C-alpha cells in the first residue's frame, strides 16, 4: 500500500495485481515500475479486456460488476483426467459415496494412485480458497483420507471432477456499491456423521463475507487444538484432524457445546480478517456481526445463561474471554435454514445444497439477473503488471535492475 497515493498491490511471486483509483495514480505507478523492473507490459481491466491473475480470470461487466472465475483451471484438470466429456452432477459430495467408502474395501491405494488422489484434493483446495467455496465440504472430507487413501477414495475424486464440470463457468461476483461490511456465520453439526463414518465428533462450519462476497469458508471436525489453543494456520488447515493426537480430539457433550466451539472458531477467524481488512484500509467496524442459530450458544457468549453440560469448560480460557468481548463480537440469532454456515457443517440434501451453491456461485454467461445484484458503480481502475521478470522482496528492491543485468550476462 502506498501511504500517500493509496495505491494497493497484491503480489504472488512475480505476478502483481494493482488497484489505482485515478489516472494520475496509474501513470505514476507505471513510471515507477518501469524505472525499477523489466516487465512484459501490463493489461488494464476493462469491458473488452480480462485479467489473468494466478490462473484466475478477472472480468468486468458494465464497468461496474467484477467477476472472477477459474474456468481455465477446471478445464485443464478435466482434460488431464480425460473427463472433459463427462456428464456433470449437481452434488459435490453425497452421503451414499461416503458410506460406500467407509463400508467398502479398506485396502490402501498404491503409491501412484495415492499421489494422484492427493493431487486432485490439493487442486480442489485451491479452487475452494479462490472462487469455488461450495467445494469446502468436499475438500474437508477428501482431506480426511489424505494420510491413508483407500480404494473408494478414487470414486470420490471422480465424482468431484464431474461436479466441477457442471460449475466450471461459475465464479464470484463483486458489486462495489454493496457496503454491508464484514459478516461471519457459524454453525455446527453435533455428531452428525457418526452413523456413516463412525466418528462421534461434531463438525464446525464457518463462512465469512465482506460486502456479500465470500472471503473464507471452513468445514472441519471439532478438535481441542482449534478452540482452546489454536492459531490461524491450524484454523485454515483443512487436513488438521490427520495431525491431531487422539487425546487432543474433542467430543462435544451437547449440541449447544458444539455450537459454542464453532462460534469461538468463527470469532477468532473473523477478528483476523477484520485486522487484515483494517491494514488494507478497507471499510470495517466493530463489533463484528456473527450469525448463530443456537440460543444456547448466544447465551453463553453473552454470559447470561447457565453452562449446563458445558461446566467443564474453563471460563478463564482466552477464547471464552474473547468470545464475550462485546466491543469486538456481536452475536445475532439466525434461523438454521437461513444460516449460510449450515452448508459447511454436513452433507445437506440436494435441494438445500443447490440453494447454497446458487448463493455462493454466480454464472454470468447468461444474464446479470442470475446474480441478484443491481445498481451501478464508479469504474475501478485495476491493472496487472504482467510477468515481472526481476521482482524481488522488499529488502532487495534497490537491487532489482542490477539483478536483471547480471541475469542477462549469465544467459
PDB file of C-alpha atoms in Angstrom, residues 187-358:
ATOM      1  CA  UNK A 187     -22.889 -23.400  12.756  1.00  0.00           C
ATOM      2  CA  UNK A 188     -22.198 -26.948  13.887  1.00  0.00           C
ATOM      3  CA  UNK A 189     -23.448 -30.491  13.355  1.00  0.00           C
ATOM      4  CA  UNK A 190     -23.430 -32.464  16.610  1.00  0.00           C
ATOM      5  CA  UNK A 191     -22.102 -35.952  15.855  1.00  0.00           C
ATOM      6  CA  UNK A 192     -23.958 -35.954  12.538  1.00  0.00           C
ATOM      7  CA  UNK A 193     -21.527 -38.220  10.667  1.00  0.00           C
ATOM      8  CA  UNK A 194     -21.429 -40.967  13.301  1.00  0.00           C
ATOM      9  CA  UNK A 195     -23.953 -43.202  11.507  1.00  0.00           C
ATOM     10  CA  UNK A 196     -21.903 -43.050   8.284  1.00  0.00           C
ATOM     11  CA  UNK A 197     -18.280 -42.764   9.357  1.00  0.00           C
ATOM     12  CA  UNK A 198     -18.443 -43.936  12.966  1.00  0.00           C
ATOM     13  CA  UNK A 199     -16.849 -40.684  14.152  1.00  0.00           C
ATOM     14  CA  UNK A 200     -18.621 -39.190  17.203  1.00  0.00           C
ATOM     15  CA  UNK A 201     -17.051 -35.768  16.836  1.00  0.00           C
ATOM     16  CA  UNK A 202     -19.081 -32.768  15.764  1.00  0.00           C
ATOM     17  CA  UNK A 203     -18.318 -30.589  12.772  1.00  0.00           C
ATOM     18  CA  UNK A 204     -17.939 -26.819  12.556  1.00  0.00           C
ATOM     19  CA  UNK A 205     -18.967 -24.661   9.621  1.00  0.00           C
ATOM     20  CA  UNK A 206     -17.853 -21.056   9.096  1.00  0.00           C
ATOM     21  CA  UNK A 207     -18.461 -18.556   6.304  1.00  0.00           C
ATOM     22  CA  UNK A 208     -17.004 -15.040   6.287  1.00  0.00           C
ATOM     23  CA  UNK A 209     -18.194 -12.482   3.757  1.00  0.00           C
ATOM     24  CA  UNK A 210     -17.206  -8.898   3.009  1.00  0.00           C
ATOM     25  CA  UNK A 211     -19.845  -6.808   1.264  1.00  0.00           C
ATOM     26  CA  UNK A 212     -21.723 -10.024   0.445  1.00  0.00           C
ATOM     27  CA  UNK A 213     -18.644 -11.542  -1.237  1.00  0.00           C
ATOM     28  CA  UNK A 214     -17.402 -14.843   0.282  1.00  0.00           C
ATOM     29  CA  UNK A 215     -13.896 -14.392   1.673  1.00  0.00           C
ATOM     30  CA  UNK A 216     -13.147 -17.503   3.740  1.00  0.00           C
ATOM     31  CA  UNK A 217     -15.063 -20.694   4.421  1.00  0.00           C
ATOM     32  CA  UNK A 218     -14.220 -23.545   6.767  1.00  0.00           C
ATOM     33  CA  UNK A 219     -15.615 -27.038   7.262  1.00  0.00           C
ATOM     34  CA  UNK A 220     -13.873 -29.310   9.754  1.00  0.00           C
ATOM     35  CA  UNK A 221     -14.075 -31.731  12.621  1.00  0.00           C
ATOM     36  CA  UNK A 222     -14.034 -30.087  16.021  1.00  0.00           C
ATOM     37  CA  UNK A 223     -10.700 -30.523  17.805  1.00  0.00           C
ATOM     38  CA  UNK A 224      -9.347 -29.137  21.070  1.00  0.00           C
ATOM     39  CA  UNK A 225      -6.484 -27.766  19.066  1.00  0.00           C
ATOM     40  CA  UNK A 226      -8.881 -25.495  17.192  1.00  0.00           C
ATOM     41  CA  UNK A 227     -10.712 -23.980  20.115  1.00  0.00           C
ATOM     42  CA  UNK A 228      -8.523 -23.929  23.185  1.00  0.00           C
ATOM     43  CA  UNK A 229      -5.039 -23.305  21.838  1.00  0.00           C
ATOM     44  CA  UNK A 230      -5.481 -22.897  18.100  1.00  0.00           C
ATOM     45  CA  UNK A 231      -3.720 -20.463  15.808  1.00  0.00           C
ATOM     46  CA  UNK A 232      -4.528 -19.178  12.328  1.00  0.00           C
ATOM     47  CA  UNK A 233      -2.512 -21.828  10.473  1.00  0.00           C
ATOM     48  CA  UNK A 234      -4.491 -24.512  12.285  1.00  0.00           C
ATOM     49  CA  UNK A 235      -7.801 -22.792  11.576  1.00  0.00           C
ATOM     50  CA  UNK A 236      -7.107 -22.690   7.849  1.00  0.00           C
ATOM     51  CA  UNK A 237      -5.670 -26.223   7.591  1.00  0.00           C
ATOM     52  CA  UNK A 238      -8.423 -28.474   6.291  1.00  0.00           C
ATOM     53  CA  UNK A 239      -6.441 -31.649   6.965  1.00  0.00           C
ATOM     54  CA  UNK A 240      -5.968 -30.809  10.637  1.00  0.00           C
ATOM     55  CA  UNK A 241      -7.650 -33.933  12.020  1.00  0.00           C
ATOM     56  CA  UNK A 242      -4.940 -36.034  10.405  1.00  0.00           C
ATOM     57  CA  UNK A 243      -2.269 -34.469  12.639  1.00  0.00           C
ATOM     58  CA  UNK A 244      -4.178 -34.134  15.924  1.00  0.00           C
ATOM     59  CA  UNK A 245      -3.298 -36.832  18.504  1.00  0.00           C
ATOM     60  CA  UNK A 246      -6.290 -38.886  19.690  1.00  0.00           C
ATOM     61  CA  UNK A 247      -6.018 -37.482  23.217  1.00  0.00           C
ATOM     62  CA  UNK A 248      -6.487 -33.940  21.848  1.00  0.00           C
ATOM     63  CA  UNK A 249      -9.580 -34.686  19.782  1.00  0.00           C
ATOM     64  CA  UNK A 250     -12.680 -33.038  21.175  1.00  0.00           C
ATOM     65  CA  UNK A 251     -16.127 -34.601  21.506  1.00  0.00           C
ATOM     66  CA  UNK A 252     -18.838 -32.082  22.362  1.00  0.00           C
ATOM     67  CA  UNK A 253     -21.211 -33.344  25.026  1.00  0.00           C
ATOM     68  CA  UNK A 254     -24.214 -31.400  23.726  1.00  0.00           C
ATOM     69  CA  UNK A 255     -25.384 -29.609  20.599  1.00  0.00           C
ATOM     70  CA  UNK A 256     -25.045 -26.270  22.390  1.00  0.00           C
ATOM     71  CA  UNK A 257     -21.448 -27.040  23.280  1.00  0.00           C
ATOM     72  CA  UNK A 258     -20.724 -27.861  19.642  1.00  0.00           C
ATOM     73  CA  UNK A 259     -22.296 -24.545  18.629  1.00  0.00           C
ATOM     74  CA  UNK A 260     -20.136 -22.679  21.160  1.00  0.00           C
ATOM     75  CA  UNK A 261     -16.948 -24.223  19.778  1.00  0.00           C
ATOM     76  CA  UNK A 262     -17.970 -23.288  16.222  1.00  0.00           C
ATOM     77  CA  UNK A 263     -18.797 -19.756  17.391  1.00  0.00           C
ATOM     78  CA  UNK A 264     -15.386 -19.436  19.058  1.00  0.00           C
ATOM     79  CA  UNK A 265     -13.606 -20.528  15.887  1.00  0.00           C
ATOM     80  CA  UNK A 266     -15.650 -18.098  13.804  1.00  0.00           C
ATOM     81  CA  UNK A 267     -14.915 -15.243  16.194  1.00  0.00           C
ATOM     82  CA  UNK A 268     -11.148 -15.818  16.035  1.00  0.00           C
ATOM     83  CA  UNK A 269     -11.099 -16.109  12.280  1.00  0.00           C
ATOM     84  CA  UNK A 270     -13.404 -13.117  11.912  1.00  0.00           C
ATOM     85  CA  UNK A 271     -11.128 -10.953  14.048  1.00  0.00           C
ATOM     86  CA  UNK A 272      -8.144 -11.967  11.934  1.00  0.00           C
ATOM     87  CA  UNK A 273      -9.940 -10.915   8.751  1.00  0.00           C
ATOM     88  CA  UNK A 274     -11.002  -7.680  10.454  1.00  0.00           C
ATOM     89  CA  UNK A 275      -7.404  -6.766  11.277  1.00  0.00           C
ATOM     90  CA  UNK A 276      -6.300  -7.716   7.766  1.00  0.00           C
ATOM     91  CA  UNK A 277      -9.029  -5.544   6.214  1.00  0.00           C
ATOM     92  CA  UNK A 278      -8.089  -2.695   8.530  1.00  0.00           C
ATOM     93  CA  UNK A 279      -4.472  -2.918   7.406  1.00  0.00           C
ATOM     94  CA  UNK A 280      -5.616  -2.801   3.772  1.00  0.00           C
ATOM     95  CA  UNK A 281      -7.720   0.306   4.551  1.00  0.00           C
ATOM     96  CA  UNK A 282     -10.967  -1.424   3.774  1.00  0.00           C
ATOM     97  CA  UNK A 283     -14.085  -0.081   5.485  1.00  0.00           C
ATOM     98  CA  UNK A 284     -14.721  -2.196   8.581  1.00  0.00           C
ATOM     99  CA  UNK A 285     -16.228  -1.606  12.003  1.00  0.00           C
ATOM    100  CA  UNK A 286     -16.664  -3.306  15.356  1.00  0.00           C
ATOM    101  CA  UNK A 287     -18.372  -5.264  16.757  1.00  0.00           C
ATOM    102  CA  UNK A 288     -18.219  -7.983  14.117  1.00  0.00           C
ATOM    103  CA  UNK A 289     -21.650  -9.442  13.367  1.00  0.00           C
ATOM    104  CA  UNK A 290     -21.738 -13.221  13.836  1.00  0.00           C
ATOM    105  CA  UNK A 291     -24.831 -15.132  12.722  1.00  0.00           C
ATOM    106  CA  UNK A 292     -25.658 -18.065  15.012  1.00  0.00           C
ATOM    107  CA  UNK A 293     -28.767 -20.250  15.111  1.00  0.00           C
ATOM    108  CA  UNK A 294     -28.327 -21.549  18.673  1.00  0.00           C
ATOM    109  CA  UNK A 295     -29.866 -19.529  21.508  1.00  0.00           C
ATOM    110  CA  UNK A 296     -27.756 -21.528  23.966  1.00  0.00           C
ATOM    111  CA  UNK A 297     -24.506 -20.548  22.243  1.00  0.00           C
ATOM    112  CA  UNK A 298     -25.603 -16.920  22.114  1.00  0.00           C
ATOM    113  CA  UNK A 299     -26.435 -17.042  25.825  1.00  0.00           C
ATOM    114  CA  UNK A 300     -23.007 -18.492  26.596  1.00  0.00           C
ATOM    115  CA  UNK A 301     -21.305 -15.797  24.504  1.00  0.00           C
ATOM    116  CA  UNK A 302     -23.275 -13.045  26.224  1.00  0.00           C
ATOM    117  CA  UNK A 303     -22.643 -14.633  29.636  1.00  0.00           C
ATOM    118  CA  UNK A 304     -26.323 -14.582  30.554  1.00  0.00           C
ATOM    119  CA  UNK A 305     -27.107 -18.327  30.577  1.00  0.00           C
ATOM    120  CA  UNK A 306     -26.159 -21.342  32.689  1.00  0.00           C
ATOM    121  CA  UNK A 307     -23.416 -23.593  31.411  1.00  0.00           C
ATOM    122  CA  UNK A 308     -25.299 -26.879  31.974  1.00  0.00           C
ATOM    123  CA  UNK A 309     -23.361 -29.634  30.241  1.00  0.00           C
ATOM    124  CA  UNK A 310     -20.592 -27.144  29.472  1.00  0.00           C
ATOM    125  CA  UNK A 311     -19.478 -26.698  33.093  1.00  0.00           C
ATOM    126  CA  UNK A 312     -16.195 -28.449  32.286  1.00  0.00           C
ATOM    127  CA  UNK A 313     -15.164 -25.530  30.055  1.00  0.00           C
ATOM    128  CA  UNK A 314     -12.592 -23.318  31.734  1.00  0.00           C
ATOM    129  CA  UNK A 315     -14.275 -19.922  31.703  1.00  0.00           C
ATOM    130  CA  UNK A 316     -10.874 -18.301  32.222  1.00  0.00           C
ATOM    131  CA  UNK A 317      -9.724 -19.550  28.796  1.00  0.00           C
ATOM    132  CA  UNK A 318      -8.609 -16.802  26.425  1.00  0.00           C
ATOM    133  CA  UNK A 319     -11.064 -17.884  23.758  1.00  0.00           C
ATOM    134  CA  UNK A 320     -14.016 -17.554  26.154  1.00  0.00           C
ATOM    135  CA  UNK A 321     -12.917 -14.051  27.181  1.00  0.00           C
ATOM    136  CA  UNK A 322     -12.526 -13.118  23.537  1.00  0.00           C
ATOM    137  CA  UNK A 323     -15.944 -14.505  22.687  1.00  0.00           C
ATOM    138  CA  UNK A 324     -17.530 -12.437  25.439  1.00  0.00           C
ATOM    139  CA  UNK A 325     -15.870  -9.164  24.463  1.00  0.00           C
ATOM    140  CA  UNK A 326     -18.960  -7.243  23.312  1.00  0.00           C
ATOM    141  CA  UNK A 327     -16.793  -4.458  21.917  1.00  0.00           C
ATOM    142  CA  UNK A 328     -15.462  -6.873  19.289  1.00  0.00           C
ATOM    143  CA  UNK A 329     -18.129  -9.550  18.862  1.00  0.00           C
ATOM    144  CA  UNK A 330     -21.873  -9.171  18.350  1.00  0.00           C
ATOM    145  CA  UNK A 331     -23.971 -12.349  18.029  1.00  0.00           C
ATOM    146  CA  UNK A 332     -27.224 -12.320  16.059  1.00  0.00           C
ATOM    147  CA  UNK A 333     -29.711 -15.177  16.147  1.00  0.00           C
ATOM    148  CA  UNK A 334     -30.342 -16.517  12.642  1.00  0.00           C
ATOM    149  CA  UNK A 335     -32.736 -19.397  11.830  1.00  0.00           C
ATOM    150  CA  UNK A 336     -30.882 -22.576  10.918  1.00  0.00           C
ATOM    151  CA  UNK A 337     -32.320 -22.755   7.407  1.00  0.00           C
ATOM    152  CA  UNK A 338     -31.208 -19.158   6.770  1.00  0.00           C
ATOM    153  CA  UNK A 339     -27.738 -19.563   8.247  1.00  0.00           C
ATOM    154  CA  UNK A 340     -25.164 -19.635   5.405  1.00  0.00           C
ATOM    155  CA  UNK A 341     -22.781 -21.673   7.579  1.00  0.00           C
ATOM    156  CA  UNK A 342     -25.225 -24.589   7.732  1.00  0.00           C
ATOM    157  CA  UNK A 343     -23.945 -25.779   4.351  1.00  0.00           C
ATOM    158  CA  UNK A 344     -20.406 -26.173   5.699  1.00  0.00           C
ATOM    159  CA  UNK A 345     -21.283 -28.421   8.661  1.00  0.00           C
ATOM    160  CA  UNK A 346     -22.532 -31.527   6.858  1.00  0.00           C
ATOM    161  CA  UNK A 347     -23.712 -33.086   3.613  1.00  0.00           C
ATOM    162  CA  UNK A 348     -27.096 -31.479   3.036  1.00  0.00           C
ATOM    163  CA  UNK A 349     -29.973 -32.838   0.892  1.00  0.00           C
ATOM    164  CA  UNK A 350     -29.938 -31.940  -2.799  1.00  0.00           C
ATOM    165  CA  UNK A 351     -32.417 -29.026  -2.660  1.00  0.00           C
ATOM    166  CA  UNK A 352     -30.653 -27.290   0.228  1.00  0.00           C
ATOM    167  CA  UNK A 353     -27.239 -27.897  -1.344  1.00  0.00           C
ATOM    168  CA  UNK A 354     -28.300 -26.315  -4.630  1.00  0.00           C
ATOM    169  CA  UNK A 355     -29.747 -23.303  -2.824  1.00  0.00           C
ATOM    170  CA  UNK A 356     -26.472 -22.637  -1.013  1.00  0.00           C
ATOM    171  CA  UNK A 357     -24.379 -23.186  -4.142  1.00  0.00           C
ATOM    172  CA  UNK A 358     -26.516 -20.715  -6.099  1.00  0.00           C
TER     173      UNK A 358
END
